[in-house]
Amino acid sequence: MPSLQALPRSFYDRDPVIVAEELLGMHLVCREESLERIGRIVEVEAYLGPHDKAAHSARGRTRRTEVMFGPPGHAYIYVIYGMHCCLNVVTEKEGNASAILIRALEPIQNLDGRGSGPGLVCRSLHLNRSWNGHDLVSDDLFIAEPDARDAIRIIRRPRIGVDYAGSWAKRLLRFYIAENEWVSRR
DNA sequence: TCATTGATGGTCT
DNA sequence: GACCATCAATGAG
């Protein structure tokens, strides 16, 4: 069994667009009660910060968005439409409030059901709001570079479900792996 | 294949 | 009380 090494905090402390593209193909690992769940990240969206009208942090620092404003390398998990959780990764220095939404996973190990769609990412990993703010530079929830990373082709598209954000809705901030069957809404 | 809708809750005004 | 970074099931074409 190869030992999976959590990516260092410096990985997250960079331009969110760069982090988003490099996250594609990485392995997301969640260990709970000796069960290890692993999914390959195949689809992400970048949210750039308070100036990005589509980002939660655009409405200022609140109880809900507190984690986004914090230091990089932490998990921002929120509930949407009452029944779904979405997993984000905080990027850049404390105060920038940028983050990457993990939209889809390709099952590698112990995933429950499909990992396709931002709500199902959390469901398949058994993540809930108690993980909000969790440090990803840890050994129970983290992202690691797999031993063999296939060459991938990245597709850039506008983000989903953010039509209210004016010109920001048109920006190509959604990234996914070309021709991957686990990507949502191809 | 596309459009509609129900389930469901936290956050902000 | 309105608004959502949703999903699955349904029914019409």
JSON list of C-alpha atoms (C1' of nucleotides) in Angstrom, two decimals:
[
{"chain": "A", "resi": 1, "resn": "MET", "atom": "CA", "xyz": [0.00, 0.00, 0.00]},
{"chain": "A", "resi": 2, "resn": "PRO", "atom": "CA", "xyz": [1.58, 3.31, -0.99]},
{"chain": "A", "resi": 3, "resn": "SER", "atom": "CA", "xyz": [1.59, 5.90, 1.73]},
{"chain": "A", "resi": 4, "resn": "LEU", "atom": "CA", "xyz": [-0.49, 8.91, 0.78]},
{"chain": "A", "resi": 5, "resn": "GLN", "atom": "CA", "xyz": [1.10, 12.20, 1.73]},
{"chain": "A", "resi": 6, "resn": "ALA", "atom": "CA", "xyz": [-1.10, 15.21, 2.44]},
{"chain": "A", "resi": 7, "resn": "LEU", "atom": "CA", "xyz": [-0.30, 18.18, 0.23]},
{"chain": "A", "resi": 8, "resn": "PRO", "atom": "CA", "xyz": [1.50, 20.96, 2.17]},
{"chain": "A", "resi": 9, "resn": "ARG", "atom": "CA", "xyz": [-0.23, 24.20, 3.07]},
{"chain": "A", "resi": 10, "resn": "SER", "atom": "CA", "xyz": [1.92, 26.02, 0.50]},
{"chain": "A", "resi": 11, "resn": "PHE", "atom": "CA", "xyz": [-0.02, 24.18, -2.22]},
{"chain": "A", "resi": 12, "resn": "TYR", "atom": "CA", "xyz": [-3.19, 26.00, -1.21]},
{"chain": "A", "resi": 13, "resn": "ASP", "atom": "CA", "xyz": [-1.55, 29.35, -0.59]},
{"chain": "A", "resi": 14, "resn": "ARG", "atom": "CA", "xyz": [-1.60, 30.34, -4.28]},
{"chain": "A", "resi": 15, "resn": "ASP", "atom": "CA", "xyz": [-3.85, 31.81, -6.95]},
{"chain": "A", "resi": 16, "resn": "PRO", "atom": "CA", "xyz": [-7.13, 29.83, -6.75]},
{"chain": "A", "resi": 17, "resn": "VAL", "atom": "CA", "xyz": [-7.19, 29.29, -10.53]},
{"chain": "A", "resi": 18, "resn": "ILE", "atom": "CA", "xyz": [-3.81, 27.57, -10.35]},
{"chain": "A", "resi": 19, "resn": "VAL", "atom": "CA", "xyz": [-4.88, 25.50, -7.35]},
{"chain": "A", "resi": 20, "resn": "ALA", "atom": "CA", "xyz": [-8.13, 24.51, -9.09]},
{"chain": "A", "resi": 21, "resn": "GLU", "atom": "CA", "xyz": [-6.36, 23.24, -12.18]},
{"chain": "A", "resi": 22, "resn": "GLU", "atom": "CA", "xyz": [-3.76, 21.35, -10.19]},
{"chain": "A", "resi": 23, "resn": "LEU", "atom": "CA", "xyz": [-6.40, 19.74, -7.99]},
{"chain": "A", "resi": 24, "resn": "LEU", "atom": "CA", "xyz": [-7.76, 17.87, -11.01]},
{"chain": "A", "resi": 25, "resn": "GLY", "atom": "CA", "xyz": [-6.52, 14.30, -10.84]},
{"chain": "A", "resi": 26, "resn": "MET", "atom": "CA", "xyz": [-5.57, 14.56, -7.16]},
{"chain": "A", "resi": 27, "resn": "HIS", "atom": "CA", "xyz": [-6.89, 12.09, -4.62]},
{"chain": "A", "resi": 28, "resn": "LEU", "atom": "CA", "xyz": [-9.24, 13.29, -1.87]},
{"chain": "A", "resi": 29, "resn": "VAL", "atom": "CA", "xyz": [-8.85, 11.09, 1.22]},
{"chain": "A", "resi": 30, "resn": "CYS", "atom": "CA", "xyz": [-11.18, 10.81, 4.20]},
{"chain": "A", "resi": 31, "resn": "ARG", "atom": "CA", "xyz": [-10.35, 8.48, 7.09]},
{"chain": "A", "resi": 32, "resn": "GLU", "atom": "CA", "xyz": [-12.96, 7.73, 9.67]},
{"chain": "A", "resi": 33, "resn": "GLU", "atom": "CA", "xyz": [-13.06, 4.86, 12.14]},
{"chain": "A", "resi": 34, "resn": "SER", "atom": "CA", "xyz": [-10.34, 2.95, 10.30]},
{"chain": "A", "resi": 35, "resn": "LEU", "atom": "CA", "xyz": [-12.24, 3.22, 7.02]},
{"chain": "A", "resi": 36, "resn": "GLU", "atom": "CA", "xyz": [-10.39, 5.04, 4.29]},
{"chain": "A", "resi": 37, "resn": "ARG", "atom": "CA", "xyz": [-12.42, 6.62, 1.51]},
{"chain": "A", "resi": 38, "resn": "ILE", "atom": "CA", "xyz": [-10.68, 7.93, -1.59]},
{"chain": "A", "resi": 39, "resn": "GLY", "atom": "CA", "xyz": [-12.01, 9.81, -4.60]},
{"chain": "A", "resi": 40, "resn": "ARG", "atom": "CA", "xyz": [-10.19, 11.25, -7.59]},
{"chain": "A", "resi": 41, "resn": "ILE", "atom": "CA", "xyz": [-11.03, 14.92, -8.14]},
{"chain": "A", "resi": 42, "resn": "VAL", "atom": "CA", "xyz": [-12.41, 15.35, -11.65]},
{"chain": "A", "resi": 43, "resn": "GLU", "atom": "CA", "xyz": [-14.37, 18.62, -11.46]},
{"chain": "A", "resi": 44, "resn": "VAL", "atom": "CA", "xyz": [-13.90, 21.87, -9.53]},
{"chain": "A", "resi": 45, "resn": "GLU", "atom": "CA", "xyz": [-14.97, 25.51, -9.53]},
{"chain": "A", "resi": 46, "resn": "ALA", "atom": "CA", "xyz": [-12.92, 28.48, -8.36]},
{"chain": "A", "resi": 47, "resn": "TYR", "atom": "CA", "xyz": [-14.43, 31.27, -6.25]},
{"chain": "A", "resi": 48, "resn": "LEU", "atom": "CA", "xyz": [-12.04, 34.17, -6.15]},
{"chain": "A", "resi": 49, "resn": "GLY", "atom": "CA", "xyz": [-13.02, 36.19, -3.11]},
{"chain": "A", "resi": 50, "resn": "PRO", "atom": "CA", "xyz": [-15.24, 39.12, -2.02]},
{"chain": "A", "resi": 51, "resn": "HIS", "atom": "CA", "xyz": [-14.86, 40.85, -5.41]},
{"chain": "A", "resi": 52, "resn": "ASP", "atom": "CA", "xyz": [-16.27, 37.71, -7.10]},
{"chain": "A", "resi": 53, "resn": "LYS", "atom": "CA", "xyz": [-20.02, 38.32, -7.04]},
{"chain": "A", "resi": 54, "resn": "ALA", "atom": "CA", "xyz": [-20.72, 34.58, -7.28]},
{"chain": "A", "resi": 55, "resn": "ALA", "atom": "CA", "xyz": [-18.72, 33.75, -4.16]},
{"chain": "A", "resi": 56, "resn": "HIS", "atom": "CA", "xyz": [-20.31, 33.46, -0.73]},
{"chain": "A", "resi": 57, "resn": "SER", "atom": "CA", "xyz": [-17.63, 35.76, 0.60]},
{"chain": "A", "resi": 58, "resn": "ALA", "atom": "CA", "xyz": [-18.94, 38.57, -1.68]},
{"chain": "A", "resi": 59, "resn": "ARG", "atom": "CA", "xyz": [-21.46, 39.43, 1.02]},
{"chain": "A", "resi": 60, "resn": "GLY", "atom": "CA", "xyz": [-18.83, 39.97, 3.62]},
{"chain": "A", "resi": 61, "resn": "ARG", "atom": "CA", "xyz": [-17.42, 38.09, 6.55]},
{"chain": "A", "resi": 62, "resn": "THR", "atom": "CA", "xyz": [-20.25, 36.36, 8.40]},
{"chain": "A", "resi": 63, "resn": "ARG", "atom": "CA", "xyz": [-20.61, 33.36, 10.66]},
{"chain": "A", "resi": 64, "resn": "ARG", "atom": "CA", "xyz": [-21.21, 31.18, 7.63]},
{"chain": "A", "resi": 65, "resn": "THR", "atom": "CA", "xyz": [-18.30, 32.42, 5.52]},
{"chain": "A", "resi": 66, "resn": "GLU", "atom": "CA", "xyz": [-15.85, 32.76, 8.40]},
{"chain": "A", "resi": 67, "resn": "VAL", "atom": "CA", "xyz": [-13.83, 29.75, 7.26]},
{"chain": "A", "resi": 68, "resn": "MET", "atom": "CA", "xyz": [-13.41, 31.16, 3.74]},
{"chain": "A", "resi": 69, "resn": "PHE", "atom": "CA", "xyz": [-11.73, 34.20, 5.22]},
{"chain": "A", "resi": 70, "resn": "GLY", "atom": "CA", "xyz": [-9.37, 32.06, 7.26]},
{"chain": "A", "resi": 71, "resn": "PRO", "atom": "CA", "xyz": [-5.98, 30.58, 6.36]},
{"chain": "A", "resi": 72, "resn": "PRO", "atom": "CA", "xyz": [-5.54, 28.30, 3.29]},
{"chain": "A", "resi": 73, "resn": "GLY", "atom": "CA", "xyz": [-5.76, 24.53, 3.34]},
{"chain": "A", "resi": 74, "resn": "HIS", "atom": "CA", "xyz": [-8.98, 24.30, 5.35]},
{"chain": "A", "resi": 75, "resn": "ALA", "atom": "CA", "xyz": [-12.32, 22.70, 4.45]},
{"chain": "A", "resi": 76, "resn": "TYR", "atom": "CA", "xyz": [-15.32, 25.01, 4.00]},
{"chain": "A", "resi": 77, "resn": "ILE", "atom": "CA", "xyz": [-18.51, 22.97, 4.14]},
{"chain": "A", "resi": 78, "resn": "TYR", "atom": "CA", "xyz": [-21.97, 24.49, 3.91]},
{"chain": "A", "resi": 79, "resn": "VAL", "atom": "CA", "xyz": [-25.52, 23.21, 3.52]},
{"chain": "A", "resi": 80, "resn": "ILE", "atom": "CA", "xyz": [-27.40, 24.04, 0.35]},
{"chain": "A", "resi": 81, "resn": "TYR", "atom": "CA", "xyz": [-31.10, 23.57, -0.39]},
{"chain": "A", "resi": 82, "resn": "GLY", "atom": "CA", "xyz": [-31.62, 22.05, 3.02]},
{"chain": "A", "resi": 83, "resn": "MET", "atom": "CA", "xyz": [-30.40, 18.61, 2.11]},
{"chain": "A", "resi": 84, "resn": "HIS", "atom": "CA", "xyz": [-26.98, 18.79, 0.54]},
{"chain": "A", "resi": 85, "resn": "CYS", "atom": "CA", "xyz": [-23.53, 19.70, 1.79]},
{"chain": "A", "resi": 86, "resn": "CYS", "atom": "CA", "xyz": [-20.84, 21.08, -0.48]},
{"chain": "A", "resi": 87, "resn": "LEU", "atom": "CA", "xyz": [-17.10, 20.77, 0.11]},
{"chain": "A", "resi": 88, "resn": "ASN", "atom": "CA", "xyz": [-14.74, 23.64, -0.60]},
{"chain": "A", "resi": 89, "resn": "VAL", "atom": "CA", "xyz": [-11.02, 24.11, -0.10]},
{"chain": "A", "resi": 90, "resn": "VAL", "atom": "CA", "xyz": [-9.84, 27.50, 1.13]},
{"chain": "A", "resi": 91, "resn": "THR", "atom": "CA", "xyz": [-7.03, 29.06, -0.92]},
{"chain": "A", "resi": 92, "resn": "GLU", "atom": "CA", "xyz": [-4.67, 32.02, -0.55]},
{"chain": "A", "resi": 93, "resn": "LYS", "atom": "CA", "xyz": [-3.72, 33.84, 2.60]},
{"chain": "A", "resi": 94, "resn": "GLU", "atom": "CA", "xyz": [-6.03, 34.56, 5.47]},
{"chain": "A", "resi": 95, "resn": "GLY", "atom": "CA", "xyz": [-8.38, 37.38, 4.48]},
{"chain": "A", "resi": 96, "resn": "ASN", "atom": "CA", "xyz": [-8.49, 36.68, 0.72]},
{"chain": "A", "resi": 97, "resn": "ALA", "atom": "CA", "xyz": [-11.60, 34.53, 1.11]},
{"chain": "A", "resi": 98, "resn": "SER", "atom": "CA", "xyz": [-11.06, 32.53, -2.07]},
{"chain": "A", "resi": 99, "resn": "ALA", "atom": "CA", "xyz": [-11.95, 28.85, -2.31]},
{"chain": "A", "resi": 100, "resn": "ILE", "atom": "CA", "xyz": [-12.31, 25.88, -4.64]},
{"chain": "A", "resi": 101, "resn": "LEU", "atom": "CA", "xyz": [-15.58, 23.94, -4.76]},
{"chain": "A", "resi": 102, "resn": "ILE", "atom": "CA", "xyz": [-15.08, 20.22, -5.30]},
{"chain": "A", "resi": 103, "resn": "ARG", "atom": "CA", "xyz": [-17.90, 19.32, -7.68]},
{"chain": "A", "resi": 104, "resn": "ALA", "atom": "CA", "xyz": [-17.25, 15.70, -8.60]},
{"chain": "A", "resi": 105, "resn": "LEU", "atom": "CA", "xyz": [-15.18, 12.66, -7.64]},
{"chain": "A", "resi": 106, "resn": "GLU", "atom": "CA", "xyz": [-14.33, 9.48, -9.47]},
{"chain": "A", "resi": 107, "resn": "PRO", "atom": "CA", "xyz": [-14.65, 6.61, -6.95]},
{"chain": "A", "resi": 108, "resn": "ILE", "atom": "CA", "xyz": [-11.30, 5.02, -6.08]},
{"chain": "A", "resi": 109, "resn": "GLN", "atom": "CA", "xyz": [-11.99, 3.34, -2.75]},
{"chain": "A", "resi": 110, "resn": "ASN", "atom": "CA", "xyz": [-14.97, 2.94, -0.37]},
{"chain": "A", "resi": 111, "resn": "LEU", "atom": "CA", "xyz": [-17.11, 5.71, -1.81]},
{"chain": "A", "resi": 112, "resn": "ASP", "atom": "CA", "xyz": [-20.83, 5.44, -1.08]},
{"chain": "A", "resi": 113, "resn": "GLY", "atom": "CA", "xyz": [-22.75, 5.70, -4.33]},
{"chain": "A", "resi": 114, "resn": "ARG", "atom": "CA", "xyz": [-21.89, 8.22, -7.00]},
{"chain": "A", "resi": 115, "resn": "GLY", "atom": "CA", "xyz": [-19.55, 11.07, -6.21]},
{"chain": "A", "resi": 116, "resn": "SER", "atom": "CA", "xyz": [-20.80, 13.12, -9.13]},
{"chain": "A", "resi": 117, "resn": "GLY", "atom": "CA", "xyz": [-22.35, 16.46, -8.23]},
{"chain": "A", "resi": 118, "resn": "PRO", "atom": "CA", "xyz": [-21.25, 18.75, -5.41]},
{"chain": "A", "resi": 119, "resn": "GLY", "atom": "CA", "xyz": [-23.91, 17.46, -3.00]},
{"chain": "A", "resi": 120, "resn": "LEU", "atom": "CA", "xyz": [-22.98, 13.86, -3.63]},
{"chain": "A", "resi": 121, "resn": "VAL", "atom": "CA", "xyz": [-19.30, 14.48, -3.04]},
{"chain": "A", "resi": 122, "resn": "CYS", "atom": "CA", "xyz": [-20.07, 15.05, 0.63]},
{"chain": "A", "resi": 123, "resn": "ARG", "atom": "CA", "xyz": [-22.62, 12.27, 0.80]},
{"chain": "A", "resi": 124, "resn": "SER", "atom": "CA", "xyz": [-20.25, 9.70, -0.69]},
{"chain": "A", "resi": 125, "resn": "LEU", "atom": "CA", "xyz": [-17.50, 10.70, 1.74]},
{"chain": "A", "resi": 126, "resn": "HIS", "atom": "CA", "xyz": [-19.90, 10.90, 4.73]},
{"chain": "A", "resi": 127, "resn": "LEU", "atom": "CA", "xyz": [-18.94, 14.51, 5.32]},
{"chain": "A", "resi": 128, "resn": "ASN", "atom": "CA", "xyz": [-21.27, 16.86, 7.18]},
{"chain": "A", "resi": 129, "resn": "ARG", "atom": "CA", "xyz": [-21.05, 20.29, 8.74]},
{"chain": "A", "resi": 130, "resn": "SER", "atom": "CA", "xyz": [-19.09, 19.00, 11.71]},
{"chain": "A", "resi": 131, "resn": "TRP", "atom": "CA", "xyz": [-16.11, 18.89, 9.31]},
{"chain": "A", "resi": 132, "resn": "ASN", "atom": "CA", "xyz": [-16.45, 22.59, 8.53]},
{"chain": "A", "resi": 133, "resn": "GLY", "atom": "CA", "xyz": [-13.16, 24.35, 9.19]},
{"chain": "A", "resi": 134, "resn": "HIS", "atom": "CA", "xyz": [-11.20, 21.09, 9.33]},
{"chain": "A", "resi": 135, "resn": "ASP", "atom": "CA", "xyz": [-7.52, 21.42, 8.52]},
{"chain": "A", "resi": 136, "resn": "LEU", "atom": "CA", "xyz": [-6.62, 19.58, 5.30]},
{"chain": "A", "resi": 137, "resn": "VAL", "atom": "CA", "xyz": [-2.99, 19.42, 6.35]},
{"chain": "A", "resi": 138, "resn": "SER", "atom": "CA", "xyz": [-3.89, 16.50, 8.59]},
{"chain": "A", "resi": 139, "resn": "ASP", "atom": "CA", "xyz": [-4.20, 12.73, 8.42]},
{"chain": "A", "resi": 140, "resn": "ASP", "atom": "CA", "xyz": [-7.97, 12.17, 8.48]},
{"chain": "A", "resi": 141, "resn": "LEU", "atom": "CA", "xyz": [-9.16, 14.53, 5.74]},
{"chain": "A", "resi": 142, "resn": "PHE", "atom": "CA", "xyz": [-6.67, 15.64, 3.12]},
{"chain": "A", "resi": 143, "resn": "ILE", "atom": "CA", "xyz": [-5.72, 15.77, -0.54]},
{"chain": "A", "resi": 144, "resn": "ALA", "atom": "CA", "xyz": [-2.75, 13.84, -1.90]},
{"chain": "A", "resi": 145, "resn": "GLU", "atom": "CA", "xyz": [-0.97, 13.41, -5.17]},
{"chain": "A", "resi": 146, "resn": "PRO", "atom": "CA", "xyz": [-1.42, 9.83, -6.41]},
{"chain": "A", "resi": 147, "resn": "ASP", "atom": "CA", "xyz": [1.59, 7.69, -7.34]},
{"chain": "A", "resi": 148, "resn": "ALA", "atom": "CA", "xyz": [0.66, 7.61, -11.00]},
{"chain": "A", "resi": 149, "resn": "ARG", "atom": "CA", "xyz": [-1.01, 10.70, -12.33]},
{"chain": "A", "resi": 150, "resn": "ASP", "atom": "CA", "xyz": [-2.33, 10.27, -15.86]},
{"chain": "A", "resi": 151, "resn": "ALA", "atom": "CA", "xyz": [-1.92, 13.10, -18.32]},
{"chain": "A", "resi": 152, "resn": "ILE", "atom": "CA", "xyz": [-5.22, 14.94, -18.44]},
{"chain": "A", "resi": 153, "resn": "ARG", "atom": "CA", "xyz": [-6.88, 17.48, -20.68]},
{"chain": "A", "resi": 154, "resn": "ILE", "atom": "CA", "xyz": [-8.67, 20.29, -18.85]},
{"chain": "A", "resi": 155, "resn": "ILE", "atom": "CA", "xyz": [-11.93, 21.82, -20.07]},
{"chain": "A", "resi": 156, "resn": "ARG", "atom": "CA", "xyz": [-12.86, 25.35, -18.93]},
{"chain": "A", "resi": 157, "resn": "ARG", "atom": "CA", "xyz": [-16.49, 26.41, -18.69]},
{"chain": "A", "resi": 158, "resn": "PRO", "atom": "CA", "xyz": [-18.65, 28.98, -16.87]},
{"chain": "A", "resi": 159, "resn": "ARG", "atom": "CA", "xyz": [-19.66, 28.01, -13.36]},
{"chain": "A", "resi": 160, "resn": "ILE", "atom": "CA", "xyz": [-23.01, 26.37, -12.70]},
{"chain": "A", "resi": 161, "resn": "GLY", "atom": "CA", "xyz": [-25.95, 27.91, -10.86]},
{"chain": "A", "resi": 162, "resn": "VAL", "atom": "CA", "xyz": [-24.54, 31.42, -10.49]},
{"chain": "A", "resi": 163, "resn": "ASP", "atom": "CA", "xyz": [-26.51, 33.31, -13.17]},
{"chain": "A", "resi": 164, "resn": "TYR", "atom": "CA", "xyz": [-27.35, 36.04, -10.66]},
{"chain": "A", "resi": 165, "resn": "ALA", "atom": "CA", "xyz": [-23.69, 37.11, -10.54]},
{"chain": "A", "resi": 166, "resn": "GLY", "atom": "CA", "xyz": [-23.75, 39.26, -13.69]},
{"chain": "A", "resi": 167, "resn": "SER", "atom": "CA", "xyz": [-20.50, 39.24, -15.67]},
{"chain": "A", "resi": 168, "resn": "TRP", "atom": "CA", "xyz": [-18.94, 36.96, -13.08]},
{"chain": "A", "resi": 169, "resn": "ALA", "atom": "CA", "xyz": [-21.30, 34.22, -14.18]},
{"chain": "A", "resi": 170, "resn": "LYS", "atom": "CA", "xyz": [-19.61, 34.18, -17.58]},
{"chain": "A", "resi": 171, "resn": "ARG", "atom": "CA", "xyz": [-16.05, 33.76, -16.31]},
{"chain": "A", "resi": 172, "resn": "LEU", "atom": "CA", "xyz": [-14.44, 30.41, -17.14]},
{"chain": "A", "resi": 173, "resn": "LEU", "atom": "CA", "xyz": [-13.85, 29.29, -13.56]},
{"chain": "A", "resi": 174, "resn": "ARG", "atom": "CA", "xyz": [-15.20, 25.76, -13.76]},
{"chain": "A", "resi": 175, "resn": "PHE", "atom": "CA", "xyz": [-12.59, 23.14, -14.61]},
{"chain": "A", "resi": 176, "resn": "TYR", "atom": "CA", "xyz": [-13.01, 19.48, -15.34]},
{"chain": "A", "resi": 177, "resn": "ILE", "atom": "CA", "xyz": [-11.17, 16.55, -16.86]},
{"chain": "A", "resi": 178, "resn": "ALA", "atom": "CA", "xyz": [-12.11, 16.04, -20.52]},
{"chain": "A", "resi": 179, "resn": "GLU", "atom": "CA", "xyz": [-14.07, 12.91, -21.36]},
{"chain": "A", "resi": 180, "resn": "ASN", "atom": "CA", "xyz": [-14.42, 11.81, -17.75]},
{"chain": "A", "resi": 181, "resn": "GLU", "atom": "CA", "xyz": [-17.71, 10.04, -17.10]},
{"chain": "A", "resi": 182, "resn": "TRP", "atom": "CA", "xyz": [-17.97, 11.26, -13.49]},
{"chain": "A", "resi": 183, "resn": "VAL", "atom": "CA", "xyz": [-18.15, 14.93, -14.37]},
{"chain": "A", "resi": 184, "resn": "SER", "atom": "CA", "xyz": [-21.60, 16.41, -13.75]},
{"chain": "A", "resi": 185, "resn": "ARG", "atom": "CA", "xyz": [-23.47, 18.20, -16.56]},
{"chain": "A", "resi": 186, "resn": "ARG", "atom": "CA", "xyz": [-21.10, 17.59, -19.42]},
{"chain": "B", "resi": 1, "resn": "DT", "atom": "C1'", "xyz": [-33.86, 14.79, -24.24]},
{"chain": "B", "resi": 2, "resn": "DC", "atom": "C1'", "xyz": [-35.95, 18.43, -21.82]},
{"chain": "B", "resi": 3, "resn": "DA", "atom": "C1'", "xyz": [-38.77, 20.84, -18.29]},
{"chain": "B", "resi": 4, "resn": "DT", "atom": "C1'", "xyz": [-40.93, 20.62, -13.88]},
{"chain": "B", "resi": 5, "resn": "DT", "atom": "C1'", "xyz": [-41.21, 19.70, -9.14]},
{"chain": "B", "resi": 6, "resn": "DG", "atom": "C1'", "xyz": [-40.74, 18.01, -4.26]},
{"chain": "B", "resi": 7, "resn": "DA", "atom": "C1'", "xyz": [-37.78, 17.39, -0.34]},
{"chain": "B", "resi": 8, "resn": "DT", "atom": "C1'", "xyz": [-35.76, 20.33, 2.96]},
{"chain": "B", "resi": 9, "resn": "DG", "atom": "C1'", "xyz": [-32.70, 23.84, 6.27]},
{"chain": "B", "resi": 10, "resn": "DG", "atom": "C1'", "xyz": [-29.35, 27.49, 7.32]},
{"chain": "B", "resi": 11, "resn": "DT", "atom": "C1'", "xyz": [-28.36, 32.23, 6.55]},
{"chain": "B", "resi": 12, "resn": "DC", "atom": "C1'", "xyz": [-29.23, 36.93, 5.91]},
{"chain": "B", "resi": 13, "resn": "DT", "atom": "C1'", "xyz": [-32.45, 41.17, 5.50]},
{"chain": "C", "resi": 1, "resn": "DG", "atom": "C1'", "xyz": [-39.68, 35.37, 4.51]},
{"chain": "C", "resi": 2, "resn": "DA", "atom": "C1'", "xyz": [-36.68, 35.02, 0.49]},
{"chain": "C", "resi": 3, "resn": "DC", "atom": "C1'", "xyz": [-32.95, 33.00, -1.33]},
{"chain": "C", "resi": 4, "resn": "DC", "atom": "C1'", "xyz": [-29.79, 29.42, -2.53]},
{"chain": "C", "resi": 5, "resn": "DA", "atom": "C1'", "xyz": [-22.73, 26.95, -5.72]},
{"chain": "C", "resi": 6, "resn": "DT", "atom": "C1'", "xyz": [-28.77, 20.56, -5.49]},
{"chain": "C", "resi": 7, "resn": "DC", "atom": "C1'", "xyz": [-30.56, 15.78, -6.71]},
{"chain": "C", "resi": 8, "resn": "DA", "atom": "C1'", "xyz": [-33.77, 12.43, -8.18]},
{"chain": "C", "resi": 9, "resn": "DA", "atom": "C1'", "xyz": [-38.02, 11.29, -9.87]},
{"chain": "C", "resi": 10, "resn": "DT", "atom": "C1'", "xyz": [-41.53, 12.32, -12.98]},
{"chain": "C", "resi": 11, "resn": "DG", "atom": "C1'", "xyz": [-44.01, 13.13, -17.35]},
{"chain": "C", "resi": 12, "resn": "DA", "atom": "C1'", "xyz": [-44.41, 15.14, -21.85]},
{"chain": "C", "resi": 13, "resn": "DG", "atom": "C1'", "xyz": [-42.57, 15.24, -26.66]}
]
